[in-house]
PDB file of C-alpha atoms in Angstrom:
ATOM      1  CA  MET A  21     -43.985  13.310 -56.668  1.00 57.00           C
ATOM      2  CA  CYS A  22     -40.834  11.318 -55.911  1.00 70.00           C
ATOM      3  CA  ASN A  23     -39.340   9.239 -58.698  1.00 81.00           C
ATOM      4  CA  TYR A  24     -38.358   5.960 -57.051  1.00 89.00           C
ATOM      5  CA  SER A  25     -37.117   4.373 -60.288  1.00 92.00           C
ATOM      6  CA  GLU A  26     -34.770   7.321 -60.860  1.00 94.00           C
ATOM      7  CA  TRP A  27     -33.453   7.002 -57.306  1.00 95.00           C
ATOM      8  CA  ASP A  28     -32.889   3.275 -57.854  1.00 93.00           C
ATOM      9  CA  MET A  29     -30.812   4.018 -60.937  1.00 95.00           C
ATOM     10  CA  ILE A  30     -28.747   6.699 -59.188  1.00 95.00           C
ATOM     11  CA  LEU A  31     -27.991   4.436 -56.237  1.00 94.00           C
ATOM     12  CA  LYS A  32     -27.100   1.581 -58.579  1.00 93.00           C
ATOM     13  CA  ASN A  33     -24.616   3.832 -60.372  1.00 96.00           C
ATOM     14  CA  TYR A  34     -22.978   5.200 -57.237  1.00 96.00           C
ATOM     15  CA  ILE A  35     -23.270   2.609 -54.452  1.00 93.00           C
ATOM     16  CA  HIS A  36     -22.556  -1.097 -54.078  1.00 85.00           C
ATOM     17  CA  ARG A  37     -24.206  -2.879 -51.159  1.00 79.00           C
ATOM     18  CA  LEU A  38     -22.142  -5.930 -50.345  1.00 72.00           C
ATOM     19  CA  ILE A  39     -20.390  -7.998 -47.696  1.00 69.00           C
ATOM     20  CA  SER A  40     -17.016  -6.554 -46.736  1.00 67.00           C
ATOM     21  CA  PRO A  41     -13.865  -8.613 -46.054  1.00 69.00           C
ATOM     22  CA  ASP A  42     -14.691  -8.355 -42.337  1.00 66.00           C
ATOM     23  CA  LYS A  43     -18.120  -9.927 -43.072  1.00 68.00           C
ATOM     24  CA  ARG A  44     -20.269  -6.828 -42.528  1.00 68.00           C
ATOM     25  CA  ASP A  45     -23.239  -5.768 -44.624  1.00 67.00           C
ATOM     26  CA  THR A  46     -21.923  -2.481 -45.925  1.00 75.00           C
ATOM     27  CA  PHE A  47     -21.922   0.128 -48.685  1.00 81.00           C
ATOM     28  CA  GLU A  48     -18.998   0.815 -51.016  1.00 85.00           C
ATOM     29  CA  SER A  49     -18.395   3.624 -53.495  1.00 91.00           C
ATOM     30  CA  THR A  50     -18.529   2.620 -57.145  1.00 92.00           C
ATOM     31  CA  THR A  51     -15.882   3.829 -59.572  1.00 93.00           C
ATOM     32  CA  MET A  52     -18.371   6.448 -60.777  1.00 95.00           C
ATOM     33  CA  LEU A  53     -18.847   7.830 -57.275  1.00 96.00           C
ATOM     34  CA  SER A  54     -15.113   7.783 -56.545  1.00 95.00           C
ATOM     35  CA  SER A  55     -14.500   9.796 -59.726  1.00 96.00           C
ATOM     36  CA  LYS A  56     -17.119  12.367 -58.753  1.00 97.00           C
ATOM     37  CA  ILE A  57     -15.674  12.741 -55.239  1.00 97.00           C
ATOM     38  CA  ILE A  58     -12.158  13.138 -56.608  1.00 97.00           C
ATOM     39  CA  ASP A  59     -13.286  15.791 -59.089  1.00 96.00           C
ATOM     40  CA  ILE A  60     -14.942  17.803 -56.322  1.00 97.00           C
ATOM     41  CA  ALA A  61     -11.908  17.452 -54.033  1.00 97.00           C
ATOM     42  CA  ASN A  62      -9.464  19.031 -56.516  1.00 96.00           C
ATOM     43  CA  ILE A  63      -6.594  16.712 -55.590  1.00 97.00           C
ATOM     44  CA  ASN A  64      -3.159  17.458 -57.025  1.00 96.00           C
ATOM     45  CA  LYS A  65       0.357  15.997 -56.905  1.00 97.00           C
ATOM     46  CA  SER A  66       1.249  17.981 -53.778  1.00 97.00           C
ATOM     47  CA  SER A  67      -1.845  16.958 -51.801  1.00 98.00           C
ATOM     48  CA  THR A  68      -1.792  14.936 -48.613  1.00 98.00           C
ATOM     49  CA  VAL A  69      -5.178  13.230 -48.426  1.00 98.00           C
ATOM     50  CA  ILE A  70      -6.913  11.349 -45.621  1.00 98.00           C
ATOM     51  CA  ASP A  71      -9.497   8.718 -46.539  1.00 98.00           C
ATOM     52  CA  MET A  72     -11.582   8.260 -43.387  1.00 98.00           C
ATOM     53  CA  GLY A  73     -13.261   4.859 -43.309  1.00 96.00           C
ATOM     54  CA  ALA A  74     -11.222   3.543 -46.205  1.00 95.00           C
ATOM     55  CA  GLY A  75     -12.743   0.056 -46.252  1.00 92.00           C
ATOM     56  CA  TRP A  76     -10.652  -2.206 -48.445  1.00 89.00           C
ATOM     57  CA  GLY A  77      -9.137   0.647 -50.380  1.00 94.00           C
ATOM     58  CA  ASN A  78     -11.293   1.383 -53.423  1.00 93.00           C
ATOM     59  CA  LEU A  79     -11.222   5.160 -53.047  1.00 96.00           C
ATOM     60  CA  ALA A  80      -7.736   5.367 -51.522  1.00 97.00           C
ATOM     61  CA  LEU A  81      -6.230   3.505 -54.481  1.00 96.00           C
ATOM     62  CA  GLU A  82      -7.844   5.954 -56.912  1.00 96.00           C
ATOM     63  CA  ILE A  83      -6.651   8.952 -54.907  1.00 98.00           C
ATOM     64  CA  ALA A  84      -3.091   7.592 -54.681  1.00 97.00           C
ATOM     65  CA  HIS A  85      -2.559   8.037 -58.400  1.00 96.00           C
ATOM     66  CA  LEU A  86      -3.280  11.764 -58.089  1.00 97.00           C
ATOM     67  CA  ALA A  87      -1.935  12.767 -54.651  1.00 98.00           C
ATOM     68  CA  SER A  88       1.468  13.024 -53.021  1.00 98.00           C
ATOM     69  CA  ASN A  89       0.425  10.631 -50.268  1.00 97.00           C
ATOM     70  CA  VAL A  90      -2.699   9.092 -48.788  1.00 98.00           C
ATOM     71  CA  ILE A  91      -3.499   8.117 -45.209  1.00 98.00           C
ATOM     72  CA  ALA A  92      -6.180   5.429 -45.291  1.00 98.00           C
ATOM     73  CA  ILE A  93      -7.866   5.198 -41.887  1.00 98.00           C
ATOM     74  CA  GLU A  94      -9.993   2.101 -41.304  1.00 97.00           C
ATOM     75  CA  PRO A  95     -11.176   0.320 -38.115  1.00 96.00           C
ATOM     76  CA  SER A  96     -11.180  -3.235 -39.491  1.00 94.00           C
ATOM     77  CA  GLY A  97      -7.909  -5.120 -39.549  1.00 94.00           C
ATOM     78  CA  LYS A  98      -9.300  -7.521 -42.156  1.00 92.00           C
ATOM     79  CA  ASN A  99     -10.222  -4.646 -44.433  1.00 93.00           C
ATOM     80  CA  ILE A 100      -6.760  -3.105 -44.013  1.00 96.00           C
ATOM     81  CA  LYS A 101      -5.135  -6.432 -44.866  1.00 95.00           C
ATOM     82  CA  MET A 102      -7.170  -6.628 -48.070  1.00 94.00           C
ATOM     83  CA  ALA A 103      -6.396  -2.981 -48.954  1.00 95.00           C
ATOM     84  CA  LYS A 104      -2.652  -3.529 -48.423  1.00 97.00           C
ATOM     85  CA  GLN A 105      -2.740  -6.585 -50.639  1.00 96.00           C
ATOM     86  CA  ARG A 106      -4.513  -4.657 -53.374  1.00 95.00           C
ATOM     87  CA  SER A 107      -2.056  -1.763 -53.147  1.00 96.00           C
ATOM     88  CA  MET A 108       0.860  -4.190 -53.518  1.00 96.00           C
ATOM     89  CA  GLU A 109      -0.776  -5.824 -56.536  1.00 96.00           C
ATOM     90  CA  ASP A 110      -1.280  -2.388 -58.118  1.00 94.00           C
ATOM     91  CA  LYS A 111       2.286  -1.324 -57.157  1.00 96.00           C
ATOM     92  CA  VAL A 112       0.974   1.682 -55.226  1.00 96.00           C
ATOM     93  CA  CYS A 113       3.513   2.837 -52.649  1.00 96.00           C
ATOM     94  CA  ASN A 114       2.167   6.144 -51.338  1.00 98.00           C
ATOM     95  CA  ILE A 115      -0.646   4.886 -49.048  1.00 98.00           C
ATOM     96  CA  GLU A 116      -0.168   4.654 -45.289  1.00 98.00           C
ATOM     97  CA  PHE A 117      -2.733   2.418 -43.612  1.00 98.00           C
ATOM     98  CA  VAL A 118      -3.843   3.332 -40.090  1.00 98.00           C
ATOM     99  CA  LYS A 119      -6.194   1.370 -37.851  1.00 98.00           C
ATOM    100  CA  GLY A 120      -8.615   3.989 -36.586  1.00 98.00           C
ATOM    101  CA  ARG A 121     -12.013   5.547 -37.038  1.00 97.00           C
ATOM    102  CA  PHE A 122     -13.841   8.873 -36.973  1.00 98.00           C
ATOM    103  CA  GLU A 123     -14.095   8.664 -33.195  1.00 97.00           C
ATOM    104  CA  GLU A 124     -10.420   7.751 -32.710  1.00 97.00           C
ATOM    105  CA  PRO A 125      -8.324   8.377 -35.826  1.00 97.00           C
ATOM    106  CA  ASN A 126      -4.950   7.398 -34.320  1.00 97.00           C
ATOM    107  CA  CYS A 127      -3.361   9.842 -36.719  1.00 97.00           C
ATOM    108  CA  CYS A 128      -1.536  13.140 -36.232  1.00 92.00           C
ATOM    109  CA  VAL A 129      -0.844  14.068 -39.859  1.00 94.00           C
ATOM    110  CA  LYS A 130      -2.041  17.469 -41.060  1.00 97.00           C
ATOM    111  CA  ALA A 131      -3.741  16.914 -44.405  1.00 98.00           C
ATOM    112  CA  ASP A 132      -4.725  19.219 -47.236  1.00 98.00           C
ATOM    113  CA  ILE A 133      -7.867  17.189 -47.877  1.00 98.00           C
ATOM    114  CA  ALA A 134      -9.926  14.724 -45.848  1.00 98.00           C
ATOM    115  CA  ILE A 135     -12.527  12.576 -47.556  1.00 98.00           C
ATOM    116  CA  SER A 136     -15.170  10.275 -46.143  1.00 98.00           C
ATOM    117  CA  SER A 137     -17.523   8.296 -48.343  1.00 97.00           C
ATOM    118  CA  LEU A 138     -20.568   6.403 -47.054  1.00 95.00           C
ATOM    119  CA  VAL A 139     -19.273   6.238 -43.477  1.00 95.00           C
ATOM    120  CA  PHE A 140     -20.408   9.140 -41.297  1.00 97.00           C
ATOM    121  CA  HIS A 141     -23.977   7.823 -40.863  1.00 94.00           C
ATOM    122  CA  GLN A 142     -22.413   4.874 -38.995  1.00 92.00           C
ATOM    123  CA  VAL A 143     -20.902   7.097 -36.294  1.00 97.00           C
ATOM    124  CA  PRO A 144     -22.888   6.759 -33.032  1.00 96.00           C
ATOM    125  CA  PHE A 145     -25.190   9.734 -32.466  1.00 96.00           C
ATOM    126  CA  LYS A 146     -23.431  10.981 -29.320  1.00 96.00           C
ATOM    127  CA  LYS A 147     -20.031  10.898 -31.020  1.00 97.00           C
ATOM    128  CA  ARG A 148     -20.851  12.779 -34.218  1.00 97.00           C
ATOM    129  CA  LYS A 149     -19.693  16.158 -32.915  1.00 97.00           C
ATOM    130  CA  SER A 150     -16.386  14.786 -31.640  1.00 98.00           C
ATOM    131  CA  ALA A 151     -15.926  12.858 -34.902  1.00 98.00           C
ATOM    132  CA  ILE A 152     -16.133  16.072 -36.927  1.00 98.00           C
ATOM    133  CA  ALA A 153     -13.837  17.799 -34.432  1.00 98.00           C
ATOM    134  CA  ASN A 154     -11.314  15.031 -35.106  1.00 98.00           C
ATOM    135  CA  ILE A 155     -11.537  15.691 -38.833  1.00 98.00           C
ATOM    136  CA  ALA A 156     -10.931  19.407 -38.259  1.00 98.00           C
ATOM    137  CA  SER A 157      -7.885  18.615 -36.113  1.00 97.00           C
ATOM    138  CA  LEU A 158      -6.374  16.607 -38.981  1.00 98.00           C
ATOM    139  CA  LEU A 159      -6.728  19.399 -41.556  1.00 98.00           C
ATOM    140  CA  LYS A 160      -4.376  22.242 -42.300  1.00 97.00           C
ATOM    141  CA  ASN A 161      -5.921  25.691 -42.047  1.00 96.00           C
ATOM    142  CA  GLY A 162      -7.756  26.195 -45.328  1.00 97.00           C
ATOM    143  CA  GLY A 163      -7.958  22.437 -45.792  1.00 98.00           C
ATOM    144  CA  THR A 164     -10.902  20.745 -47.461  1.00 98.00           C
ATOM    145  CA  PHE A 165     -13.308  18.147 -46.095  1.00 98.00           C
ATOM    146  CA  ILE A 166     -15.401  16.146 -48.553  1.00 98.00           C
ATOM    147  CA  LEU A 167     -18.300  14.235 -47.001  1.00 98.00           C
ATOM    148  CA  CYS A 168     -20.328  11.890 -49.186  1.00 98.00           C
ATOM    149  CA  ASP A 169     -23.166  10.244 -47.318  1.00 97.00           C
ATOM    150  CA  THR A 170     -26.861   9.637 -46.889  1.00 94.00           C
ATOM    151  CA  LEU A 171     -28.397  12.731 -45.301  1.00 96.00           C
ATOM    152  CA  MET A 172     -31.501  14.847 -45.738  1.00 97.00           C
ATOM    153  CA  LEU A 173     -30.615  17.545 -48.253  1.00 97.00           C
ATOM    154  CA  PHE A 174     -33.910  19.312 -47.625  1.00 97.00           C
ATOM    155  CA  ASP A 175     -35.752  20.420 -44.496  1.00 97.00           C
ATOM    156  CA  PRO A 176     -37.962  17.524 -43.326  1.00 97.00           C
ATOM    157  CA  PHE A 177     -39.910  19.857 -41.031  1.00 95.00           C
ATOM    158  CA  LEU A 178     -40.905  22.154 -43.893  1.00 96.00           C
ATOM    159  CA  GLU A 179     -41.556  19.297 -46.338  1.00 96.00           C
ATOM    160  CA  PRO A 180     -43.192  16.484 -44.342  1.00 95.00           C
ATOM    161  CA  ILE A 181     -44.779  14.806 -47.386  1.00 94.00           C
ATOM    162  CA  LYS A 182     -41.432  14.612 -49.115  1.00 95.00           C
ATOM    163  CA  PHE A 183     -39.797  13.259 -45.973  1.00 95.00           C
ATOM    164  CA  ASN A 184     -42.467  10.565 -45.683  1.00 93.00           C
ATOM    165  CA  GLN A 185     -41.733   9.428 -49.252  1.00 93.00           C
ATOM    166  CA  VAL A 186     -37.980   9.509 -48.705  1.00 94.00           C
ATOM    167  CA  TYR A 187     -38.251   7.764 -45.338  1.00 89.00           C
ATOM    168  CA  ARG A 188     -40.342   4.904 -46.681  1.00 89.00           C
ATOM    169  CA  TYR A 189     -37.964   4.496 -49.601  1.00 91.00           C
ATOM    170  CA  MET A 190     -34.752   4.598 -47.572  1.00 87.00           C
ATOM    171  CA  LEU A 191     -35.559   2.373 -44.640  1.00 82.00           C
ATOM    172  CA  PRO A 192     -35.363  -1.069 -46.274  1.00 85.00           C
ATOM    173  CA  ARG A 193     -32.404   0.045 -48.411  1.00 83.00           C
ATOM    174  CA  THR A 194     -30.143   1.652 -45.814  1.00 76.00           C
ATOM    175  CA  LEU A 195     -30.872   0.326 -42.343  1.00 74.00           C
ATOM    176  CA  PRO A 196     -29.277  -2.929 -41.179  1.00 74.00           C
ATOM    177  CA  LYS A 197     -31.763  -5.690 -41.917  1.00 78.00           C
ATOM    178  CA  ASN A 198     -32.212  -6.694 -38.268  1.00 80.00           C
ATOM    179  CA  ILE A 199     -32.929  -3.082 -37.244  1.00 77.00           C
ATOM    180  CA  TYR A 200     -35.433  -2.608 -40.054  1.00 82.00           C
ATOM    181  CA  GLU A 201     -37.242  -5.905 -39.444  1.00 84.00           C
ATOM    182  CA  LYS A 202     -37.493  -5.476 -35.672  1.00 81.00           C
ATOM    183  CA  HIS A 203     -37.952  -1.752 -35.095  1.00 76.00           C
ATOM    184  CA  VAL A 204     -39.354  -0.271 -38.281  1.00 75.00           C
ATOM    185  CA  LYS A 205     -41.072  -2.639 -40.690  1.00 82.00           C
ATOM    186  CA  PRO A 206     -44.082  -3.444 -38.444  1.00 81.00           C
ATOM    187  CA  TYR A 207     -44.975   0.247 -38.212  1.00 74.00           C
ATOM    188  CA  VAL A 208     -44.265   1.212 -41.819  1.00 75.00           C
ATOM    189  CA  GLU A 209     -46.008  -1.678 -43.558  1.00 75.00           C
ATOM    190  CA  ASN A 210     -49.033  -1.859 -41.273  1.00 74.00           C
ATOM    191  CA  ASP A 211     -50.008   1.757 -41.807  1.00 75.00           C
ATOM    192  CA  LYS A 212     -49.420   2.812 -45.403  1.00 79.00           C
ATOM    193  CA  GLU A 213     -51.594   5.932 -45.071  1.00 86.00           C
ATOM    194  CA  HIS A 214     -49.695   7.460 -42.189  1.00 87.00           C
ATOM    195  CA  ILE A 215     -47.423  10.418 -42.977  1.00 91.00           C
ATOM    196  CA  TYR A 216     -44.193   9.631 -41.201  1.00 89.00           C
ATOM    197  CA  THR A 217     -42.511  12.738 -39.816  1.00 94.00           C
ATOM    198  CA  TRP A 218     -39.046  13.533 -38.552  1.00 95.00           C
ATOM    199  CA  ASP A 219     -40.373  13.123 -35.017  1.00 94.00           C
ATOM    200  CA  ASP A 220     -41.713   9.667 -35.925  1.00 88.00           C
ATOM    201  CA  MET A 221     -38.287   8.712 -37.198  1.00 87.00           C
ATOM    202  CA  LYS A 222     -36.779   9.640 -33.843  1.00 91.00           C
ATOM    203  CA  LYS A 223     -39.558   7.821 -31.975  1.00 87.00           C
ATOM    204  CA  TYR A 224     -39.379   4.498 -33.826  1.00 78.00           C
ATOM    205  CA  THR A 225     -35.698   4.254 -34.768  1.00 80.00           C
ATOM    206  CA  PRO A 226     -32.753   3.623 -32.405  1.00 85.00           C
ATOM    207  CA  LYS A 227     -30.835   6.869 -31.932  1.00 91.00           C
ATOM    208  CA  ASP A 228     -27.639   5.579 -33.549  1.00 92.00           C
ATOM    209  CA  ASN A 229     -29.647   4.871 -36.713  1.00 85.00           C
ATOM    210  CA  TRP A 230     -31.288   8.287 -36.964  1.00 91.00           C
ATOM    211  CA  PHE A 231     -30.864  10.045 -40.267  1.00 92.00           C
ATOM    212  CA  TYR A 232     -29.407  13.534 -40.123  1.00 96.00           C
ATOM    213  CA  THR A 233     -30.050  16.723 -42.062  1.00 97.00           C
ATOM    214  CA  GLN A 234     -27.805  19.190 -43.856  1.00 97.00           C
ATOM    215  CA  ASN A 235     -28.768  21.798 -41.253  1.00 97.00           C
ATOM    216  CA  GLU A 236     -27.661  19.528 -38.412  1.00 97.00           C
ATOM    217  CA  LEU A 237     -24.409  18.873 -40.255  1.00 98.00           C
ATOM    218  CA  LYS A 238     -23.859  22.602 -40.756  1.00 98.00           C
ATOM    219  CA  ASP A 239     -24.399  23.232 -37.036  1.00 98.00           C
ATOM    220  CA  ILE A 240     -21.744  20.641 -36.164  1.00 98.00           C
ATOM    221  CA  PHE A 241     -19.359  22.027 -38.772  1.00 98.00           C
ATOM    222  CA  ASP A 242     -19.783  25.543 -37.391  1.00 97.00           C
ATOM    223  CA  THR A 243     -18.532  24.460 -33.960  1.00 97.00           C
ATOM    224  CA  VAL A 244     -15.125  23.466 -35.382  1.00 97.00           C
ATOM    225  CA  GLY A 245     -14.654  26.139 -38.049  1.00 97.00           C
ATOM    226  CA  LEU A 246     -15.740  24.115 -41.060  1.00 98.00           C
ATOM    227  CA  LYS A 247     -17.756  26.124 -43.568  1.00 98.00           C
ATOM    228  CA  ILE A 248     -19.784  24.479 -46.315  1.00 98.00           C
ATOM    229  CA  ILE A 249     -18.795  25.988 -49.653  1.00 97.00           C
ATOM    230  CA  ASP A 250     -20.473  23.603 -52.087  1.00 97.00           C
ATOM    231  CA  LYS A 251     -22.681  20.546 -52.314  1.00 97.00           C
ATOM    232  CA  GLU A 252     -23.879  18.179 -54.999  1.00 97.00           C
ATOM    233  CA  ILE A 253     -27.344  16.731 -54.509  1.00 97.00           C
ATOM    234  CA  LEU A 254     -27.565  13.316 -56.166  1.00 96.00           C
ATOM    235  CA  THR A 255     -30.937  12.517 -54.594  1.00 96.00           C
ATOM    236  CA  PRO A 256     -32.830  14.349 -51.819  1.00 96.00           C
ATOM    237  CA  PHE A 257     -31.191  11.972 -49.328  1.00 95.00           C
ATOM    238  CA  PHE A 258     -27.754  11.366 -50.831  1.00 96.00           C
ATOM    239  CA  GLY A 259     -25.049  13.761 -51.880  1.00 97.00           C
ATOM    240  CA  ILE A 260     -21.608  15.267 -51.468  1.00 98.00           C
ATOM    241  CA  VAL A 261     -20.802  18.199 -49.178  1.00 98.00           C
ATOM    242  CA  LYS A 262     -17.594  20.233 -49.555  1.00 98.00           C
ATOM    243  CA  ALA A 263     -16.339  22.298 -46.619  1.00 98.00           C
ATOM    244  CA  LYS A 264     -13.277  24.409 -45.841  1.00 98.00           C
ATOM    245  CA  LEU A 265     -11.570  24.768 -42.473  1.00 98.00           C
ATOM    246  CA  TRP A 266     -11.028  28.366 -41.405  1.00 90.00           C
ATOM    247  CA  SER A 267      -9.564  28.993 -37.960  1.00 72.00           C
TER     248      SER A 267
END
């Protein structure tokens, strides 16, 4: 049986849901999550680190104290402006801010480590493979990619009951409110006995809002030479994946 109260506590400890400087409903890593990501990444004073989807700089500012230099890639100009202001206030001088995204990084630096926290699920479905290829192109051979995100860390086909519980829990907490209210809520709340499957998720949810599984992620990684070497499961649908690039 799934422990919803335990999941609530874990998410409260690791994720803030708030309005970003560019006025979007978004998720941000807490200090606790940033610390866990940094520990897993094994950053040192010689490391060049990319923070993909840097937001307004929470994680990048933490990394900057440990790394040689940080490239903070973020699509929102307003978020970058806020992050630059914060870095100046903290007297941090080793962060380069780049306006870009997974799909178009606008960066040619070869990094030792690339990190993305709570961003990849926002990449449009058709662009996920090219987004990971972009990450691989930014890493040195042997470089590390740390992906922290919401994803199914179990097989929803083999465990349909578990997926139904996870799906019902996640929908109102992770989907944009307008998507949930229009496309999902009428089906979920009107039929509480139905066991929602992975195929139901694909049927009722817009493709760009589909959840993804660790197996799907592995398949994408394999195409670009990224090999998963470790993972930390925080909940069945939220965790940290560590991969190495081997050409």
